[in-house]
XYZ file of C-alpha atoms in Angstrom:
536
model
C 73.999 -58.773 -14.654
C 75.413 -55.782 -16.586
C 77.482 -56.890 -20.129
C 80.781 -54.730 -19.865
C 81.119 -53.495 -23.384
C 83.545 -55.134 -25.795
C 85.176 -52.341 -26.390
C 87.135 -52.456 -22.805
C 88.358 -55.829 -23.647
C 90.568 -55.463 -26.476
C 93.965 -53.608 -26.445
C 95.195 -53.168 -29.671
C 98.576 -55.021 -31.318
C 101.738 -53.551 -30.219
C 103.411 -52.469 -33.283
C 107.299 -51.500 -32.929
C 107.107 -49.174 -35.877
C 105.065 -48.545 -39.459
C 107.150 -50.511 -41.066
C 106.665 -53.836 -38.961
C 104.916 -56.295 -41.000
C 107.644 -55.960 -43.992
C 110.112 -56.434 -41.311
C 108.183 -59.832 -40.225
C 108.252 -60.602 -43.857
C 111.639 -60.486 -44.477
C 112.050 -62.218 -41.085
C 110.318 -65.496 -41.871
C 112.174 -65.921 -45.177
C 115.376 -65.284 -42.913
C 113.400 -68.213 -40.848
C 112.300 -70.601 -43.861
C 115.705 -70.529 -45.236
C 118.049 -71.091 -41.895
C 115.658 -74.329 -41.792
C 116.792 -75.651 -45.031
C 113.604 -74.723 -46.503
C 114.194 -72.349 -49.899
C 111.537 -69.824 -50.357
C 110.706 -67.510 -53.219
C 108.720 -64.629 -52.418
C 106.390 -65.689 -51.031
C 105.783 -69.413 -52.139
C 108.505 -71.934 -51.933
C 109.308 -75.374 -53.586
C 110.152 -77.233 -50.054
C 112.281 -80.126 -51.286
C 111.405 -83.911 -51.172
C 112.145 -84.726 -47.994
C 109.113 -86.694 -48.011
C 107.914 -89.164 -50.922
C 105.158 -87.008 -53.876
C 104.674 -87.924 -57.754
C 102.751 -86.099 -59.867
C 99.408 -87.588 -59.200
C 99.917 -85.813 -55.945
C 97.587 -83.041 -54.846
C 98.858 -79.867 -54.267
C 98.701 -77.934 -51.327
C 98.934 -74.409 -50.391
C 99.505 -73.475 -46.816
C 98.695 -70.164 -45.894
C 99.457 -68.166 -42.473
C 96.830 -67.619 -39.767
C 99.055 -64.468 -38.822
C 98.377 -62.456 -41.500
C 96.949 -64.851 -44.475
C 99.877 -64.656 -46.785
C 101.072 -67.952 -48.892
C 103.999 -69.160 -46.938
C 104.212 -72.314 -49.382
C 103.009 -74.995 -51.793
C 103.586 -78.552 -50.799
C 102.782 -81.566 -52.402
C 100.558 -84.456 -51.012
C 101.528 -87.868 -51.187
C 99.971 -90.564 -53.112
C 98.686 -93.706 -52.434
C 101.859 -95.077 -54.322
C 103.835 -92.829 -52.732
C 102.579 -94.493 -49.105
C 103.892 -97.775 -50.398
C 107.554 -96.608 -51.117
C 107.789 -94.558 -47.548
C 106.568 -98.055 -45.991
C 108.789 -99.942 -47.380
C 111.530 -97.601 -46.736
C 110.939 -97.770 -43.113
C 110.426 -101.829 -42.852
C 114.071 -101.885 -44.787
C 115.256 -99.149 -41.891
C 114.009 -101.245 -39.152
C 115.771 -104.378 -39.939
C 119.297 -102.505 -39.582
C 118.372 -100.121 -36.569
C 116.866 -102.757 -33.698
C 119.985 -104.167 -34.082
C 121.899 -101.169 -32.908
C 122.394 -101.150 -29.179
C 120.386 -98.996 -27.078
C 122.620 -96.572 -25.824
C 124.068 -95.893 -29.077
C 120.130 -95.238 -30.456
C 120.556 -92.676 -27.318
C 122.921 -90.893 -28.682
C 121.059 -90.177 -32.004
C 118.392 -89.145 -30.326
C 121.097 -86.749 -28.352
C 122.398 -85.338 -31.512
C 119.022 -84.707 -32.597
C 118.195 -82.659 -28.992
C 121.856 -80.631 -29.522
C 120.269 -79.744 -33.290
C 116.923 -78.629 -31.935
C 118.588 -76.260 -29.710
C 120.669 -74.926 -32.104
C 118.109 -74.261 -34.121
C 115.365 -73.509 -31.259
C 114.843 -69.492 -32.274
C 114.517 -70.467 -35.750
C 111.852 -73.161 -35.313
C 109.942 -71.711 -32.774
C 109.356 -68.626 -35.019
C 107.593 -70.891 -37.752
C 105.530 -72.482 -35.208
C 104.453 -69.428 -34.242
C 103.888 -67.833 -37.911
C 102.545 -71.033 -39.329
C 100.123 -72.304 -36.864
C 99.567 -68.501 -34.737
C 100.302 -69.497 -31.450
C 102.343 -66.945 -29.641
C 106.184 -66.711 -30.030
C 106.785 -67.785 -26.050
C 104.811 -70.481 -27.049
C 106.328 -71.517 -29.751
C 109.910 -71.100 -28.361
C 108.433 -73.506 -25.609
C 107.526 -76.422 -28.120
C 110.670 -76.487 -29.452
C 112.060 -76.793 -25.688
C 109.847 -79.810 -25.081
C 111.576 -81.117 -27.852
C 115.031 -80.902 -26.230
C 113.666 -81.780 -22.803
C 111.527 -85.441 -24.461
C 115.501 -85.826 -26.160
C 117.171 -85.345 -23.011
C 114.588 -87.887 -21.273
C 114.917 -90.475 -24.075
C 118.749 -90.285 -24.069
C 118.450 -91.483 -20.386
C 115.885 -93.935 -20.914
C 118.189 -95.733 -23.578
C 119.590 -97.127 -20.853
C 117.100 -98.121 -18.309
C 114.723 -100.350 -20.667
C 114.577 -102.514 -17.852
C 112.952 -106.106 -17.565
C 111.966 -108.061 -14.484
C 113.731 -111.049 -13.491
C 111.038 -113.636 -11.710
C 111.558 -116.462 -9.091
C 110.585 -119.770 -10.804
C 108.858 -122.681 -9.319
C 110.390 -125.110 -10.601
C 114.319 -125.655 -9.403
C 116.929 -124.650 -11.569
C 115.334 -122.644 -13.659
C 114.957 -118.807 -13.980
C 112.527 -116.522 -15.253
C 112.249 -112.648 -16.704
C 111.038 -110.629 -18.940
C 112.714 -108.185 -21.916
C 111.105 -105.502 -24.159
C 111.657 -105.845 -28.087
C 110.910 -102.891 -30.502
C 107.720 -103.163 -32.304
C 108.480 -102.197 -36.230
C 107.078 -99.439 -37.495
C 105.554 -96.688 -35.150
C 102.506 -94.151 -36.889
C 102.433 -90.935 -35.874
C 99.438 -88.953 -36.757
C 100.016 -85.188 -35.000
C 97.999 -81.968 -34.783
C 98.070 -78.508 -35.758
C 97.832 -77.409 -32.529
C 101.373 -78.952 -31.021
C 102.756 -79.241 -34.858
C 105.922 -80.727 -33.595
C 106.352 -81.385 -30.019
C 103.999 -84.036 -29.969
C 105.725 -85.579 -32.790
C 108.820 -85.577 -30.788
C 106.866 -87.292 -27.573
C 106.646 -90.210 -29.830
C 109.453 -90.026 -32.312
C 112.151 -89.917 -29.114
C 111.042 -92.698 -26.948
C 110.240 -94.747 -29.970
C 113.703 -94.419 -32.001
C 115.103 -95.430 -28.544
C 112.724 -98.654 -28.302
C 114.111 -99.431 -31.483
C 111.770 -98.371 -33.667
C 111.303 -96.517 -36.851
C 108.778 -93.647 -37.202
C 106.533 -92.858 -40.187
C 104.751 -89.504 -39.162
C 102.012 -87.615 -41.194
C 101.474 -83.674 -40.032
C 98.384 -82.220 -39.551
C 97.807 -80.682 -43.296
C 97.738 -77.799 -41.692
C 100.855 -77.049 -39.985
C 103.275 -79.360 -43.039
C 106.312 -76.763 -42.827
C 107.525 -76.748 -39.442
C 107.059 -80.870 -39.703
C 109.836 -80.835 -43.115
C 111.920 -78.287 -41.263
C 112.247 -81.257 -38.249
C 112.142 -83.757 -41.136
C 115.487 -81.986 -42.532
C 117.043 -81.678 -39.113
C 116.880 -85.103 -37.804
C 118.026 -86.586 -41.786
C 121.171 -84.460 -40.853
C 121.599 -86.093 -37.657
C 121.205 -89.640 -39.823
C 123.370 -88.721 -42.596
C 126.231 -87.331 -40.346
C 125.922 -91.237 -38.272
C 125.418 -93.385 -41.758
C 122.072 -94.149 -40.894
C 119.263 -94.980 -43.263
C 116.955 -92.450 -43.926
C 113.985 -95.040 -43.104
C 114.360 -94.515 -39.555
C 112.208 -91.186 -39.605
C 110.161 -90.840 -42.669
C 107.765 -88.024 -43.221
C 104.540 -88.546 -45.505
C 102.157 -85.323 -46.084
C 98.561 -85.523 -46.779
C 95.014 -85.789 -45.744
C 92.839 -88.040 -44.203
C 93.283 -90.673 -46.773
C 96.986 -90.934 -45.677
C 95.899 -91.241 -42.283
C 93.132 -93.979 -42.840
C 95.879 -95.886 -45.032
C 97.910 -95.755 -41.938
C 95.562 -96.872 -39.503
C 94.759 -99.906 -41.422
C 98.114 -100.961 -42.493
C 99.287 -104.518 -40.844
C 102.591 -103.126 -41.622
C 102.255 -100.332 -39.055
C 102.577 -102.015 -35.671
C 101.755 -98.820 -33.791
C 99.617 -96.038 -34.112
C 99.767 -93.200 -32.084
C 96.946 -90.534 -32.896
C 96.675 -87.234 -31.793
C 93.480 -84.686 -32.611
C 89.465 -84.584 -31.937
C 87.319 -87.826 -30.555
C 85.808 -88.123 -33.616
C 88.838 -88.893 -35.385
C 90.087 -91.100 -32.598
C 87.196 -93.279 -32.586
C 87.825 -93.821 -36.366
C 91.391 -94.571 -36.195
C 90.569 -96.814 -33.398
C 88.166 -98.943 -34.799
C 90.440 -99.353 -37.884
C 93.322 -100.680 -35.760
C 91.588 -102.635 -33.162
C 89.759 -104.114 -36.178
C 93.462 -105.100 -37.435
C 94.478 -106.216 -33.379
C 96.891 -103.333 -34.220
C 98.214 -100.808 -31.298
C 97.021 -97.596 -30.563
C 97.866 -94.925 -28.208
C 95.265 -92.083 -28.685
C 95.183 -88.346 -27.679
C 91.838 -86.978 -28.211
C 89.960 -84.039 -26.860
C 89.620 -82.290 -23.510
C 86.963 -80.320 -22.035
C 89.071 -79.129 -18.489
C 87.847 -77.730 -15.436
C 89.656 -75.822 -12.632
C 87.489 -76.468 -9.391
C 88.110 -72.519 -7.567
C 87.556 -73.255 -3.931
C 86.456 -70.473 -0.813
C 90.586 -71.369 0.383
C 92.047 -70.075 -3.208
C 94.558 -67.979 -3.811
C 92.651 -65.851 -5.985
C 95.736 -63.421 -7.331
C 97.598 -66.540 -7.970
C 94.429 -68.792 -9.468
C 94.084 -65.795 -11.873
C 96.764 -66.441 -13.598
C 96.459 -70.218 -14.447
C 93.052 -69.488 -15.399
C 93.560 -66.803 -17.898
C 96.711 -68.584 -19.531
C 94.504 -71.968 -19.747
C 91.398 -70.790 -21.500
C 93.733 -67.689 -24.056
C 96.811 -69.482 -24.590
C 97.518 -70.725 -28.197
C 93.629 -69.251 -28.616
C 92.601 -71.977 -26.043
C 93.510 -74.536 -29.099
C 94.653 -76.624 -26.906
C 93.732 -80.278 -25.754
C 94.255 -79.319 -22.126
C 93.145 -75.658 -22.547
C 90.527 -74.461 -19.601
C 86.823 -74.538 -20.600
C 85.369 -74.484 -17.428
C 86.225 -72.432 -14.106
C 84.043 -73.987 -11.140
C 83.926 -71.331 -8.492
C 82.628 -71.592 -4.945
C 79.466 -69.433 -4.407
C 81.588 -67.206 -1.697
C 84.093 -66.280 -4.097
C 81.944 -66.057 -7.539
C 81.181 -62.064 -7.546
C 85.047 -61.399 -6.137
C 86.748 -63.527 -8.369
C 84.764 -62.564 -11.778
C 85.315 -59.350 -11.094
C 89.569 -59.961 -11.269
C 88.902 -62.366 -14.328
C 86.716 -59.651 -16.534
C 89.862 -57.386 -15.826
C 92.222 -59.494 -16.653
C 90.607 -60.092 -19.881
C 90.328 -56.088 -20.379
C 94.168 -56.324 -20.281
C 94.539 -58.960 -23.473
C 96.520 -57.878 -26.101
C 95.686 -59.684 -29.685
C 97.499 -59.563 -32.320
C 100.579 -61.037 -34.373
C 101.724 -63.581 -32.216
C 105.374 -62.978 -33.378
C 105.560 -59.940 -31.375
C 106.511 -60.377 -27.792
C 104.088 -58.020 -26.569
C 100.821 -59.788 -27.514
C 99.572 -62.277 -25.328
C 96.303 -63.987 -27.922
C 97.217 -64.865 -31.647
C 95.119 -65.525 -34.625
C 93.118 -68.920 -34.541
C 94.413 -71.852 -36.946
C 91.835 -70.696 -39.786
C 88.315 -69.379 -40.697
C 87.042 -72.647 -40.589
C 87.998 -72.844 -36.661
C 86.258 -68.786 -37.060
C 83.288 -70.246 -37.863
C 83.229 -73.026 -34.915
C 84.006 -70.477 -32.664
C 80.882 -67.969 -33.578
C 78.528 -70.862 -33.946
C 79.014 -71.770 -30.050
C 78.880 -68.053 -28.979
C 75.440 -68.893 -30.464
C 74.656 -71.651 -29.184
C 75.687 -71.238 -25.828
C 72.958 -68.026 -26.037
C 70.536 -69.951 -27.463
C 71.085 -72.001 -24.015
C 71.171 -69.142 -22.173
C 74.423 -68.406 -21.479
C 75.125 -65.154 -20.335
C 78.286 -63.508 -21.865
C 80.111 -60.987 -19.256
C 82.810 -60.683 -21.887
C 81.372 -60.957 -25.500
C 83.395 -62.596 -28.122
C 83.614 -61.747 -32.200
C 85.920 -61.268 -34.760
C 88.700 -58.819 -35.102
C 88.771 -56.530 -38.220
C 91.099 -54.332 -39.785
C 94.309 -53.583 -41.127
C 96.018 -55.696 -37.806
C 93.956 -58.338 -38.603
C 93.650 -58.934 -42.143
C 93.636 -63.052 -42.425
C 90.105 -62.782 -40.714
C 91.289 -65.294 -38.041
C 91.949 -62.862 -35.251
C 88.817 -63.799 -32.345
C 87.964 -61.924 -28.877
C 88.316 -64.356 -26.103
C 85.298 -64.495 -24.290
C 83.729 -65.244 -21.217
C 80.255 -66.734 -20.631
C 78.027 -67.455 -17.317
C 76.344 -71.127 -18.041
C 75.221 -74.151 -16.319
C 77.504 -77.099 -16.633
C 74.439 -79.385 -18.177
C 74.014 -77.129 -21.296
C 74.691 -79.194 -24.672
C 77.293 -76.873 -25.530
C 79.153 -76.945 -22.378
C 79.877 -80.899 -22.445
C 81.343 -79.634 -25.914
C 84.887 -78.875 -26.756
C 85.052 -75.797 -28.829
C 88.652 -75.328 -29.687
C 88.670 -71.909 -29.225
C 89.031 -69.314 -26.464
C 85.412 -69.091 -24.958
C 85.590 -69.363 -21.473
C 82.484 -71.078 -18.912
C 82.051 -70.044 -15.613
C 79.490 -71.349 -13.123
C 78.764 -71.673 -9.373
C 79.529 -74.631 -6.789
C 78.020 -74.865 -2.849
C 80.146 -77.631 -2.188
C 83.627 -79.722 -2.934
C 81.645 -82.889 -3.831
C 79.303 -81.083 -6.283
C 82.221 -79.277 -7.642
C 83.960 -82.677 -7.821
C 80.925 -83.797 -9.624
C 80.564 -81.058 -12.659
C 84.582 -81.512 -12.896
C 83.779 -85.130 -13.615
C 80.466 -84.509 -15.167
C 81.109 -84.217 -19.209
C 82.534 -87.049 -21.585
C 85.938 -86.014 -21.938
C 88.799 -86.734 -18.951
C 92.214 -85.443 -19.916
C 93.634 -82.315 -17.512
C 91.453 -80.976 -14.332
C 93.045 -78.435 -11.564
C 91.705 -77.199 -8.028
C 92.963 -74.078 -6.451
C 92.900 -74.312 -2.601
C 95.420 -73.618 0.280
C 93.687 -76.409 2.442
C 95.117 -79.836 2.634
C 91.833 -81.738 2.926
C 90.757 -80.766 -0.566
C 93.480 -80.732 -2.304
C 93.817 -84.641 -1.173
C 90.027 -85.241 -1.420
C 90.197 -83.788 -5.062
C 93.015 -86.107 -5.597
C 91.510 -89.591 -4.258
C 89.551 -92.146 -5.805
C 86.564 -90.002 -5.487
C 87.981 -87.162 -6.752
C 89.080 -85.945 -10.441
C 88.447 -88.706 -12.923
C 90.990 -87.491 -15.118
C 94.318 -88.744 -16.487
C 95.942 -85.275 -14.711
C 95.227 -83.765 -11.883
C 96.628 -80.657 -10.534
C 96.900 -78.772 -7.001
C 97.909 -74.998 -7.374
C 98.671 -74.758 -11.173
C 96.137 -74.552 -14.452
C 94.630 -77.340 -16.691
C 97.559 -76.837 -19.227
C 101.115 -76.646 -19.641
C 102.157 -80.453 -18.952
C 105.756 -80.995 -18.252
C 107.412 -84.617 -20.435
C 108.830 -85.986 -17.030
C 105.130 -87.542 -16.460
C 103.022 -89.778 -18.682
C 100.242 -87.345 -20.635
C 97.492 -88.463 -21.230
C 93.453 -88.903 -20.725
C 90.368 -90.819 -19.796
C 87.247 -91.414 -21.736
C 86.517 -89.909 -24.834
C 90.510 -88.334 -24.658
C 91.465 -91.519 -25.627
C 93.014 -93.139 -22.577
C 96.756 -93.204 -24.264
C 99.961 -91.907 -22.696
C 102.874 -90.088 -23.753
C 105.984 -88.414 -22.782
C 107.135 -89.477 -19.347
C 107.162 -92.215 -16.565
C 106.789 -95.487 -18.176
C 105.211 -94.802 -21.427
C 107.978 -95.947 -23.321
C 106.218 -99.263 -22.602
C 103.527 -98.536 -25.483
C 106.294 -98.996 -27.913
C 107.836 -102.164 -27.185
C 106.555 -105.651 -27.012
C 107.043 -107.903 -24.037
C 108.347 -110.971 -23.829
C 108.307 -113.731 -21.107
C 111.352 -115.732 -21.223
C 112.251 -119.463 -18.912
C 115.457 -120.532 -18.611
C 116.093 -124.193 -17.572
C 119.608 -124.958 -16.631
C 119.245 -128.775 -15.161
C 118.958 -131.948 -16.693
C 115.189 -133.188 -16.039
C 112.343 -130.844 -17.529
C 109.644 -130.711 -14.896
C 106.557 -128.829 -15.597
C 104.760 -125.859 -13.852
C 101.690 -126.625 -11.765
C 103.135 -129.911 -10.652
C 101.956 -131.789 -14.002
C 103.281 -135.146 -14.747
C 103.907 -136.395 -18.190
C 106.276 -139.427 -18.388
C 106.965 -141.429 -21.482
């Protein structure tokens, strides 16, 4: 097989005019300061929205777009964790008591804020974490749409009402809020996953304590400064939503604090597996969102034109940092040559570069750590024998000055190799061959992670045998569309090493409540269940 040559895979940045990158400049401060977050040029002094002292390290948070400092923020103390905890216990005493419907209509005030503010927000996802600007504009949606969900949901919290067997008496069941709910989020989905849990919790009853990814701290104070607004206006404490930024020391305080009844944890299986052991150590809660390693099975009966499409978004979108990006296409043998072909031309069409602009479809990754990861696996997967039909590297020049700017590649492998059954959060793309649906079925299934699989088919019989008890053993699977792009009306969420949590949709407000069993007996004897006697 014949390597096309790199060269007729990138397209170069769209730039508007010379004087572009000034204009962004000017832009984002326009941005930083419409969010209630005062910049000088270009570091800022963000406010203290969330708790810091002086012991507290300091952080500064640089772009993946073009490296500049955006800010310096300050990381909380272990001291500081103590105050924001008590804060919220304090909060939670006063806010289960308010009715749920009216904790619906905070939440609604909060989704009429986020789209008032949607263009605004969405830009400093894009700037500060690189994914594109559509993408960005589309977080902050799933904000509003998990708001408009939860404002519904306020009033359906719905128990079951049981026959008993003993006479005259009555049995059901109601949900209570847990306490405090930990969110640990992601640079990847810097807010929207936040919201996934904030919403339904606050609902529940609930208070939230949520700590950023370190990465991605502004776009979390700019939410943190919106939803106090919504508080303030309704004489709420502030406890309900507190923000806390810092590393992983903040984030192993929180998973083994008694005082935090939930944790929900979003990021790599490694961390996972540590958070969960230090909560299940504590019988604490956990919903966890780990890492995915997604397939879309490419049958003979695809509609290749359309199949292109989810593919290439899956494995380039947000730099295929995404938990539900695609790593693997699984191709049938009679469509392999065709259908590579259309992919190594799609790539060819790829435009890279500031993700801010409209006209670029592949931003910078998060940072030149997540560089490194990316080149070491182009190496690895050589070492394996991989062969690359697209080749991969880093960007350089003036359009690409923060050194985070990669070439999303494309490599022929065997879905065995070591780093295959890896995630690599970055857009390197594995292609292989499949004879038939239950082998296919079988290298879908066939690596440790389980969160988003997809099959592209226009036949009936294996789109259903994909979706039976034999087929995808993940926590989503999907007929006709890509590995990624979940909407919030359904429960998110994986098996095996992703974790095995849900979010979002369906009945996953259940997480945050606790259930209680309640018996009623409304005569005047007190018999007991299973026919026991006990006379005195």
């Amino acid at each position: 097989m014949t390597k096309v040559p790199i060269k007729h895979h990138i397209i170069h940045p769209h730039h508007p005019d010379e004087n572009y990158l000034k204009k962004m400049q000017v832009a984002i401060e326009k941005v930083l300061k419409n969010l209630g977050i005062e910049s000088t040029n270009p570091a800022c002094s963000t406010g203290k929205v969330w708790k810091s002292s002086a012991k507290a390290l300091i952080k500064n948070i640089h772009s993946p777009v073009d490296g500049k400092l955006i800010a310096t923020v300050n990381f909380a103390s272990a001291d500081d964790y103590q105050e924001v905890i008590s804060t919220a216990k304090k909060a939670f005493l006063d806010w289960r008591m308010v009715p749920a419907p009216k904790r619906g209509e905070i939440v609604r005030q909060l989704g009429e804020e986020l789209r008032a503010h949607k263009d605004d927000l969405g830009k400093l996802v894009s700037y500060e974490m690189g994914k594109s600007l559509q993408e960005g504009w589309g977080e902050v949606q799933e904000m509003i749409d998990i708001c408009d969900f939860a404002v519904g949901l306020s009033r359906q919290l719905y128990g079951l009402t049981m026959h008993s067997e003993r006479p005259q008496h009555r049995m059901y069941e109601q949900w209570h809020p847990l306490g405090i709910v930990g969110i640990i989020s992601a640079f990847n989905f810097p807010v929207a996953v936040w919201s996934w849990n904030a919403a339904l919790a606050w609902v529940c009853g609930n208070v939230c304590v949520w700590k950023p990814s370190e990465k991605t701290p502004l776009t979390a104070i700019a939410c943190q400064k919106i939803i106090q607004k919504v508080l303030s206006k309704n004489d709420l404490p502030e406890g309900i939503s507190c923000l806390i930024l810092g590393d992983r020391n903040i984030g192993e305080l929180m998973a083994n604090d008694t005082q935090i009844a939930l944790i929900s944890a979003t990021g790599s299986t490694r961390m996972g597996k540590a958070v969960g052991a230090a909560v299940g150590a504590r019988l604490g809660k956990h919903i966890l969102e780990l890492g995915g390693n997604n397939a879309i099975i490419i049958t003979e009966n695809a509609d290749l034109d359309m199949t292109l499409i989810g593919a290439v978004f899956g494995a380039v979108g947000t730099a295929g940092q995404r938990c539900t990006s695609t790593r693997r296409l699984i191709i049938h043998e009679s469509v392999y040559g065709t259908f590579k072909e259309k992919l190594v031309k799609a790539y060819g069409q790829l435009k890279i570069g500031n993700p801010l602009d409209i006209h670029n479809h592949v931003g910078p990754l998060i940072d030149r750590d997540a560089v490194q990861n990316y080149l070491n696996s182009i190496e690895k997967c050589k070492a394996e024998g991989g062969n690359f039909v697209v080749e991969g590297g880093v960007l350089e020049g003036e359009d690409y000055t923060s050194g985070c700017y990669v070439k999303p590649c494309i490599a022929e492998v065997r879905n065995e190799m070591a780093i295959v059954q890896h995630e690599t959060f970055a857009p390197i793309l594995y292609i292989m061959k499949y004879t038939n649906l239950e082998d296919a079925i079988a290298m879908q299934n066939g690596v440790p992670q389980g969160l988003s699989s997809a099959i592209m088919t226009t036949n009936m019989r294996e789109a259903e045998q994909f979706l039976s008890v034999s087929g995808s053993d993940c926590g989503i699977a999907n007929v006709n569309i890509g590995t990624s792009g979940a909407e919030i009306g359904g429960a998110f969420g994986g098996e095996k090493e992703t974790g095995g949590g849900r979010e979002s949709g369906s009945d996953a407000w259940k997480a945050y409540m606790r259930r209680q069993t309640n018996t009623i007996n409304y005569s005047t004897t007190l018999p007991l269940a299973q026919g026991i006697k006990f006379d005195l």
